[in-house]
GROMACS .gro file of C-alpha atoms in nm:
model
  331
    1MET     CA    1   7.430  20.251  14.480
    2ALA     CA    2   7.625  19.930  14.421
    3PRO     CA    3   7.928  19.971  14.193
    4ARG     CA    4   7.875  19.866  13.834
    5PRO     CA    5   8.058  19.545  13.742
    6ALA     CA    6   8.377  19.596  13.544
    7ARG     CA    7   8.329  19.548  13.172
    8LEU     CA    8   8.519  19.256  13.030
    9LYS     CA    9   8.808  19.357  12.809
   10THR     CA   10   8.801  19.259  12.442
   11PHE     CA   11   9.163  19.137  12.433
   12LYS     CA   12   9.394  18.975  12.685
   13LYS     CA   13   9.671  19.191  12.544
   14ILE     CA   14   9.759  19.421  12.258
   15TYR     CA   15  10.108  19.418  12.107
   16ILE     CA   16  10.267  19.754  12.034
   17GLU     CA   17  10.586  19.774  11.831
   18ILE     CA   18  10.761  20.082  11.973
   19THR     CA   19  11.049  20.026  11.732
   20ASN     CA   20  11.132  19.786  11.451
   21ARG     CA   21  11.504  19.852  11.485
   22CYS     CA   22  11.729  19.596  11.649
   23ASN     CA   23  12.092  19.577  11.754
   24LEU     CA   24  12.113  19.211  11.643
   25SER     CA   25  12.033  19.018  11.327
   26CYS     CA   26  11.913  18.682  11.459
   27SER     CA   27  11.828  18.393  11.232
   28PHE     CA   28  11.520  18.338  11.449
   29CYS     CA   29  11.357  18.668  11.351
   30GLN     CA   30  11.184  18.773  11.033
   31PRO     CA   31  11.426  18.993  10.835
   32GLY     CA   32  11.256  19.331  10.828
   33SER     CA   33  11.200  19.516  10.501
   34ARG     CA   34  11.019  19.815  10.654
   35SER     CA   35  11.211  20.135  10.720
   36GLY     CA   36  11.346  20.147  11.073
   37ALA     CA   37  11.165  20.384  11.307
   38PHE     CA   38  11.092  20.472  11.668
   39MET     CA   39  10.734  20.539  11.773
   40GLN     CA   40  10.700  20.893  11.902
   41PRO     CA   41  10.568  20.932  12.260
   42SER     CA   42  10.277  21.143  12.134
   43ALA     CA   43  10.170  20.867  11.892
   44PHE     CA   44  10.216  20.606  12.165
   45GLU     CA   45   9.992  20.799  12.403
   46GLU     CA   46   9.725  20.840  12.135
   47ILE     CA   47   9.731  20.465  12.081
   48LEU     CA   48   9.701  20.401  12.455
   49ARG     CA   49   9.397  20.627  12.474
   50LYS     CA   50   9.233  20.426  12.198
   51ILE     CA   51   9.303  20.080  12.344
   52THR     CA   52   9.256  20.116  12.720
   53ALA     CA   53   8.889  20.020  12.693
   54SER     CA   54   8.987  19.702  12.510
   55THR     CA   55   9.268  19.554  12.721
   56GLY     CA   56   9.451  19.568  13.051
   57TYR     CA   57   9.787  19.458  12.910
   58VAL     CA   58  10.022  19.580  12.641
   59SER     CA   59  10.315  19.377  12.508
   60LEU     CA   60  10.605  19.579  12.370
   61HIS     CA   61  10.698  19.335  12.098
   62VAL     CA   62  10.663  19.255  11.730
   63LEU     CA   63  10.994  19.314  11.556
   64GLY     CA   64  11.277  19.524  11.693
   65GLU     CA   65  11.443  19.563  12.031
   66PRO     CA   66  11.231  19.781  12.262
   67LEU     CA   67  11.526  19.859  12.489
   68LEU     CA   68  11.675  20.061  12.202
   69HIS     CA   69  11.397  20.319  12.228
   70PRO     CA   70  11.542  20.650  12.353
   71ASP     CA   71  11.217  20.732  12.539
   72LEU     CA   72  11.155  20.390  12.692
   73GLY     CA   73  11.103  20.527  13.044
   74VAL     CA   74  10.853  20.782  12.915
   75LEU     CA   75  10.656  20.515  12.729
   76LEU     CA   76  10.647  20.284  13.030
   77GLY     CA   77  10.531  20.573  13.246
   78LYS     CA   78  10.248  20.648  13.005
   79CYS     CA   79  10.132  20.286  13.028
   80HIS     CA   80  10.122  20.319  13.406
   81ASP     CA   81   9.929  20.646  13.379
   82HIS     CA   82   9.667  20.470  13.163
   83GLY     CA   83   9.638  20.176  13.404
   84LEU     CA   84   9.799  19.928  13.167
   85MET     CA   85  10.036  19.652  13.274
   86VAL     CA   86  10.334  19.593  13.046
   87ASN     CA   87  10.504  19.279  12.916
   88LEU     CA   88  10.825  19.342  12.727
   89THR     CA   89  11.027  19.110  12.502
   90THR     CA   90  11.399  19.167  12.460
   91ASN     CA   91  11.710  18.989  12.337
   92GLY     CA   92  11.868  19.072  12.672
   93THR     CA   93  12.181  19.246  12.547
   94LEU     CA   94  12.077  19.592  12.670
   95LEU     CA   95  11.941  19.503  13.014
   96SER     CA   96  12.240  19.648  13.198
   97ARG     CA   97  12.208  19.980  13.019
   98ASN     CA   98  11.837  20.002  13.098
   99ARG     CA   99  11.834  19.844  13.443
  100SER     CA  100  11.735  20.154  13.640
  101VAL     CA  101  11.460  20.247  13.392
  102LEU     CA  102  11.311  19.898  13.402
  103LEU     CA  103  11.325  19.850  13.778
  104GLU     CA  104  11.170  20.188  13.851
  105GLN     CA  105  10.854  20.116  13.649
  106SER     CA  106  10.573  19.977  13.866
  107GLY     CA  107  10.361  19.901  13.559
  108LEU     CA  108  10.616  19.660  13.413
  109ARG     CA  109  10.480  19.313  13.487
  110GLN     CA  110  10.701  19.073  13.290
  111ILE     CA  111  11.016  19.069  13.082
  112ASN     CA  112  11.063  18.791  12.826
  113ILE     CA  113  11.429  18.738  12.742
  114SER     CA  114  11.489  18.552  12.417
  115LEU     CA  115  11.797  18.342  12.494
  116HIS     CA  116  11.778  18.195  12.144
  117SER     CA  117  11.901  18.531  12.017
  118PHE     CA  118  12.256  18.431  12.122
  119GLU     CA  119  12.415  18.268  11.817
  120GLN     CA  120  12.793  18.288  11.871
  121GLN     CA  121  12.834  17.914  11.858
  122ASP     CA  122  13.213  17.908  11.886
  123CYS     CA  123  13.266  18.128  12.190
  124GLU     CA  124  13.179  18.009  12.541
  125SER     CA  125  13.327  18.320  12.697
  126ALA     CA  126  13.083  18.537  12.499
  127LEU     CA  127  12.796  18.316  12.617
  128ASP     CA  128  12.909  18.349  12.979
  129SER     CA  129  12.929  18.726  12.940
  130TYR     CA  130  12.582  18.742  12.783
  131LEU     CA  131  12.421  18.522  13.048
  132GLY     CA  132  12.615  18.694  13.325
  133ARG     CA  133  12.452  19.027  13.241
  134ILE     CA  134  12.110  18.862  13.242
  135PHE     CA  135  12.176  18.691  13.575
  136ALA     CA  136  12.292  19.025  13.721
  137PHE     CA  137  11.967  19.189  13.609
  138ILE     CA  138  11.762  18.908  13.766
  139ALA     CA  139  11.959  18.937  14.089
  140ALA     CA  140  11.873  19.308  14.105
  141ALA     CA  141  11.509  19.271  13.997
  142VAL     CA  142  11.378  18.981  14.205
  143PRO     CA  143  11.439  19.113  14.558
  144ALA     CA  144  11.338  19.469  14.468
  145THR     CA  145  11.028  19.419  14.251
  146THR     CA  146  10.746  19.179  14.165
  147LEU     CA  147  10.871  19.160  13.806
  148LEU     CA  148  10.842  18.821  13.636
  149VAL     CA  149  11.132  18.711  13.417
  150ASN     CA  150  11.060  18.456  13.145
  151LEU     CA  151  11.372  18.309  12.984
  152ARG     CA  152  11.274  18.178  12.642
  153MET     CA  153  11.448  17.920  12.428
  154TRP     CA  154  11.229  17.889  12.122
  155ASN     CA  155  11.484  17.704  11.913
  156LEU     CA  156  11.378  17.340  11.925
  157LYS     CA  157  11.413  17.181  11.580
  158GLN     CA  158  11.362  16.835  11.441
  159THR     CA  159  11.682  16.875  11.240
  160ALA     CA  160  11.904  17.089  11.463
  161THR     CA  161  12.269  17.099  11.361
  162PRO     CA  162  12.532  16.958  11.599
  163GLU     CA  163  12.650  17.314  11.663
  164GLU     CA  164  12.298  17.425  11.756
  165GLN     CA  165  12.256  17.127  11.987
  166VAL     CA  166  12.585  17.205  12.160
  167LEU     CA  167  12.493  17.570  12.208
  168SER     CA  168  12.151  17.484  12.355
  169SER     CA  169  12.312  17.233  12.591
  170LEU     CA  170  12.562  17.494  12.704
  171VAL     CA  171  12.286  17.744  12.782
  172LEU     CA  172  12.086  17.486  12.975
  173ARG     CA  173  12.388  17.378  13.177
  174ARG     CA  174  12.461  17.741  13.266
  175LEU     CA  175  12.101  17.778  13.387
  176GLU     CA  176  12.125  17.457  13.591
  177ARG     CA  177  12.443  17.574  13.757
  178HIS     CA  178  12.334  17.932  13.824
  179PHE     CA  179  11.996  17.842  13.973
  180GLY     CA  180  12.117  17.527  14.151
  181LEU     CA  181  11.858  17.301  13.991
  182PRO     CA  182  11.825  16.946  14.124
  183VAL     CA  183  11.744  16.787  13.787
  184PRO     CA  184  11.918  16.837  13.451
  185LEU     CA  185  11.713  17.068  13.234
  186ILE     CA  186  11.819  16.887  12.917
  187ALA     CA  187  11.610  16.583  13.012
  188ASP     CA  188  11.325  16.766  13.180
  189ILE     CA  189  11.184  17.030  12.950
  190PRO     CA  190  10.855  16.970  12.770
  191THR     CA  191  10.715  17.222  12.525
  192GLY     CA  192  10.402  17.416  12.608
  193ARG     CA  193  10.495  17.437  12.975
  194GLY     CA  194  10.718  17.660  13.184
  195ILE     CA  195  10.981  17.555  13.433
  196ILE     CA  196  11.020  17.749  13.757
  197LEU     CA  197  11.390  17.821  13.793
  198ALA     CA  198  11.357  18.047  14.098
  199PRO     CA  199  11.093  18.277  14.249
  200GLN     CA  200  10.970  18.505  13.970
  201VAL     CA  201  11.200  18.339  13.714
  202PHE     CA  202  11.086  18.087  13.452
  203LEU     CA  203  11.215  17.901  13.149
  204SER     CA  204  11.000  17.818  12.848
  205ARG     CA  205  11.103  17.602  12.554
  206GLU     CA  206  10.920  17.592  12.226
  207CYS     CA  207  10.982  17.475  11.872
  208ASN     CA  208  11.116  17.710  11.613
  209PHE     CA  209  10.854  17.831  11.365
  210THR     CA  210  10.839  17.985  11.021
  211TRP     CA  211  10.723  18.346  10.999
  212PRO     CA  212  10.430  18.371  10.755
  213HIS     CA  213  10.577  18.651  10.544
  214GLY     CA  214  10.697  18.559  10.197
  215PRO     CA  215  10.675  18.236   9.998
  216ALA     CA  216  10.589  17.932  10.207
  217PRO     CA  217  10.372  17.621  10.168
  218ASP     CA  218   9.997  17.654  10.207
  219LEU     CA  219   9.916  17.453  10.520
  220GLY     CA  220   9.550  17.418  10.437
  221ALA     CA  221   9.223  17.585  10.521
  222HIS     CA  222   9.141  17.392  10.837
  223GLY     CA  223   9.265  17.547  11.157
  224TYR     CA  224   9.236  17.812  11.421
  225CYS     CA  225   9.433  18.101  11.570
  226ARG     CA  226   9.392  18.335  11.862
  227GLY     CA  227   9.471  18.638  11.650
  228LEU     CA  228   9.179  18.885  11.665
  229ARG     CA  229   9.036  18.677  11.949
  230ASP     CA  230   9.259  18.749  12.246
  231HIS     CA  231   9.512  18.986  12.088
  232VAL     CA  232   9.598  19.216  11.800
  233ALA     CA  233   9.923  19.395  11.714
  234ILE     CA  234  10.005  19.755  11.626
  235LEU     CA  235  10.317  19.823  11.419
  236VAL     CA  236  10.546  20.119  11.469
  237ASP     CA  237  10.360  20.332  11.211
  238GLY     CA  238  10.019  20.258  11.368
  239THR     CA  239   9.916  19.981  11.129
  240VAL     CA  240   9.692  19.727  11.302
  241VAL     CA  241   9.751  19.361  11.212
  242PRO     CA  242   9.582  19.044  11.343
  243CYS     CA  243   9.877  18.913  11.546
  244CYS     CA  244  10.239  18.969  11.642
  245LEU     CA  245  10.368  18.736  11.370
  246ASP     CA  246  10.254  18.968  11.091
  247ALA     CA  247  10.582  19.152  11.125
  248GLU     CA  248  10.573  19.296  10.773
  249GLY     CA  249  10.216  19.420  10.785
  250ASP     CA  250  10.096  19.175  10.520
  251ILE     CA  251   9.742  19.193  10.663
  252PRO     CA  252   9.687  19.567  10.724
  253LEU     CA  253   9.348  19.609  10.887
  254GLY     CA  254   9.371  19.985  10.925
  255ASN     CA  255   9.575  20.248  11.105
  256ILE     CA  256   9.490  20.329  11.465
  257LEU     CA  257   9.635  20.678  11.430
  258HIS     CA  258   9.363  20.752  11.176
  259SER     CA  259   9.071  20.539  11.298
  260SER     CA  260   8.934  20.392  11.619
  261LEU     CA  261   9.015  20.033  11.709
  262ALA     CA  262   8.644  19.945  11.689
  263GLU     CA  263   8.622  20.080  11.333
  264ILE     CA  264   8.928  19.883  11.229
  265LEU     CA  265   8.804  19.556  11.381
  266ALA     CA  266   8.467  19.601  11.211
  267GLY     CA  267   8.632  19.617  10.869
  268PRO     CA  268   8.563  19.343  10.614
  269ARG     CA  269   8.905  19.176  10.624
  270ALA     CA  270   8.914  19.154  11.004
  271ALA     CA  271   8.556  19.031  11.014
  272ALA     CA  272   8.626  18.760  10.753
  273ILE     CA  273   8.935  18.632  10.937
  274ARG     CA  274   8.753  18.627  11.271
  275ALA     CA  275   8.447  18.452  11.128
  276GLY     CA  276   8.667  18.193  10.960
  277PHE     CA  277   8.850  18.106  11.282
  278ALA     CA  278   8.515  18.068  11.457
  279ARG     CA  279   8.437  17.791  11.204
  280GLN     CA  280   8.787  17.637  11.220
  281ARG     CA  281   8.856  17.782  10.876
  282VAL     CA  282   9.170  17.974  10.782
  283ILE     CA  283   9.069  18.238  10.531
  284ASP     CA  284   9.363  18.469  10.472
  285PRO     CA  285   9.655  18.343  10.258
  286VAL     CA  286   9.908  18.477  10.510
  287CYS     CA  287   9.744  18.284  10.792
  288ARG     CA  288   9.731  17.970  10.579
  289ARG     CA  289  10.110  17.954  10.556
  290CYS     CA  290  10.173  18.032  10.925
  291THR     CA  291  10.327  17.735  11.108
  292TYR     CA  292  10.270  17.891  11.451
  293ARG     CA  293   9.897  17.825  11.433
  294GLN     CA  294   9.970  17.453  11.434
  295ARG     CA  295  10.056  17.484  11.803
  296PHE     CA  296   9.688  17.521  11.881
  297ARG     CA  297   9.633  17.174  11.734
  298HIS     CA  298   9.931  16.997  11.889
  299ASN     CA  299   9.980  17.100  12.251
  300ASN     CA  300  10.243  16.878  12.404
  301SER     CA  301  10.228  16.977  12.768
  302GLY     CA  302  10.448  16.691  12.878
  303LYS     CA  303  10.422  16.466  13.178
  304PRO     CA  304  10.573  16.531  13.520
  305GLY     CA  305  10.923  16.395  13.547
  306ALA     CA  306  11.148  16.298  13.830
  307GLY     CA  307  11.294  16.559  14.059
  308SER     CA  308  11.151  16.871  14.215
  309ILE     CA  309  11.144  17.114  13.922
  310LYS     CA  310  10.799  17.269  13.902
  311ARG     CA  311  10.614  17.331  13.580
  312VAL     CA  312  10.358  17.599  13.506
  313SER     CA  313  10.176  17.712  13.197
  314SER     CA  314  10.405  17.920  12.980
  315GLY     CA  315  10.118  18.092  12.802
  316GLU     CA  316  10.156  17.869  12.496
  317GLY     CA  317   9.903  17.967  12.238
  318ASN     CA  318   9.979  18.336  12.262
  319CYS     CA  319  10.223  18.492  12.019
  320ALA     CA  320  10.474  18.580  12.284
  321GLY     CA  321  10.357  18.344  12.552
  322ASP     CA  322  10.368  18.634  12.790
  323GLU     CA  323  10.036  18.713  12.953
  324ASN     CA  324   9.923  18.393  13.121
  325LYS     CA  325   9.876  18.471  13.489
  326SER     CA  326   9.947  18.110  13.583
  327LEU     CA  327  10.313  18.190  13.525
  328GLN     CA  328  10.321  18.318  13.882
  329LEU     CA  329  10.484  18.093  14.139
  330PRO     CA  330  10.226  17.873  14.313
  331ALA     CA  331  10.181  17.931  14.685
   0.00000   0.00000   0.00000
């Protein structure tokens, strides 16, 4: 008998917040008001059992620093046992401490390192130390694994301060020097695209955005988002929300520790949001004040520039920009 064709997964990825605690307090991130917690391995495994039929990828990211989790290796191993590939987003400060755990996990597909988390604007030596630890991790990972490393600078602003501009320029110059790039990055980075810095290593630049929690202008009812279409997010207590930007659980659709994912997605609030997006209508008040959704309207992919730096899709349009297979180095 011929094998049955594989059933298409519902979501490209599902975000799981294994902790909402962080060792930094970046201006980029939504200040958390929820009590800090670590997801227990037993709860994590129950969640994996309930989502494996719906996705092939999990992204360890919403709020918090996943490398703080005391059972990180156990959680990554459980993902492997369930046949799930893992993308992980980190501020990069704890890579050295977790190097062996990360490099031993065959299910870990990609690490996104948020370089915009470095905010010590008056200390070049601190920047060199921070980037040096990241470069050391890359040097260990690339020859030994197939791990993809996505360096993210999501701090572009129309009104950046002189200090912010200087800091961004310093980071870009360090990247140019370390990777021996033939063209200055400062003049050659479009948004919505990734730059290949080296085999398995990429840089993505995006504009800063406003998290939708709290008071913010209503941006109107016309629009679209990929939340509930190609991804959902699960907070540390099991609350399911439409996307990884609902970091405060303002749109609780249900709790996966108490219900199945199918039951939660069939609920009235999830159904209304999904039906609205299908008609280019933004229904929920939280979604209406989210600036990130405007990226789906204005995709500036840029034009090829001089020099030999290669561009690839950075997964723009996904919350973390972290599951687009075209990030892999072209043959």
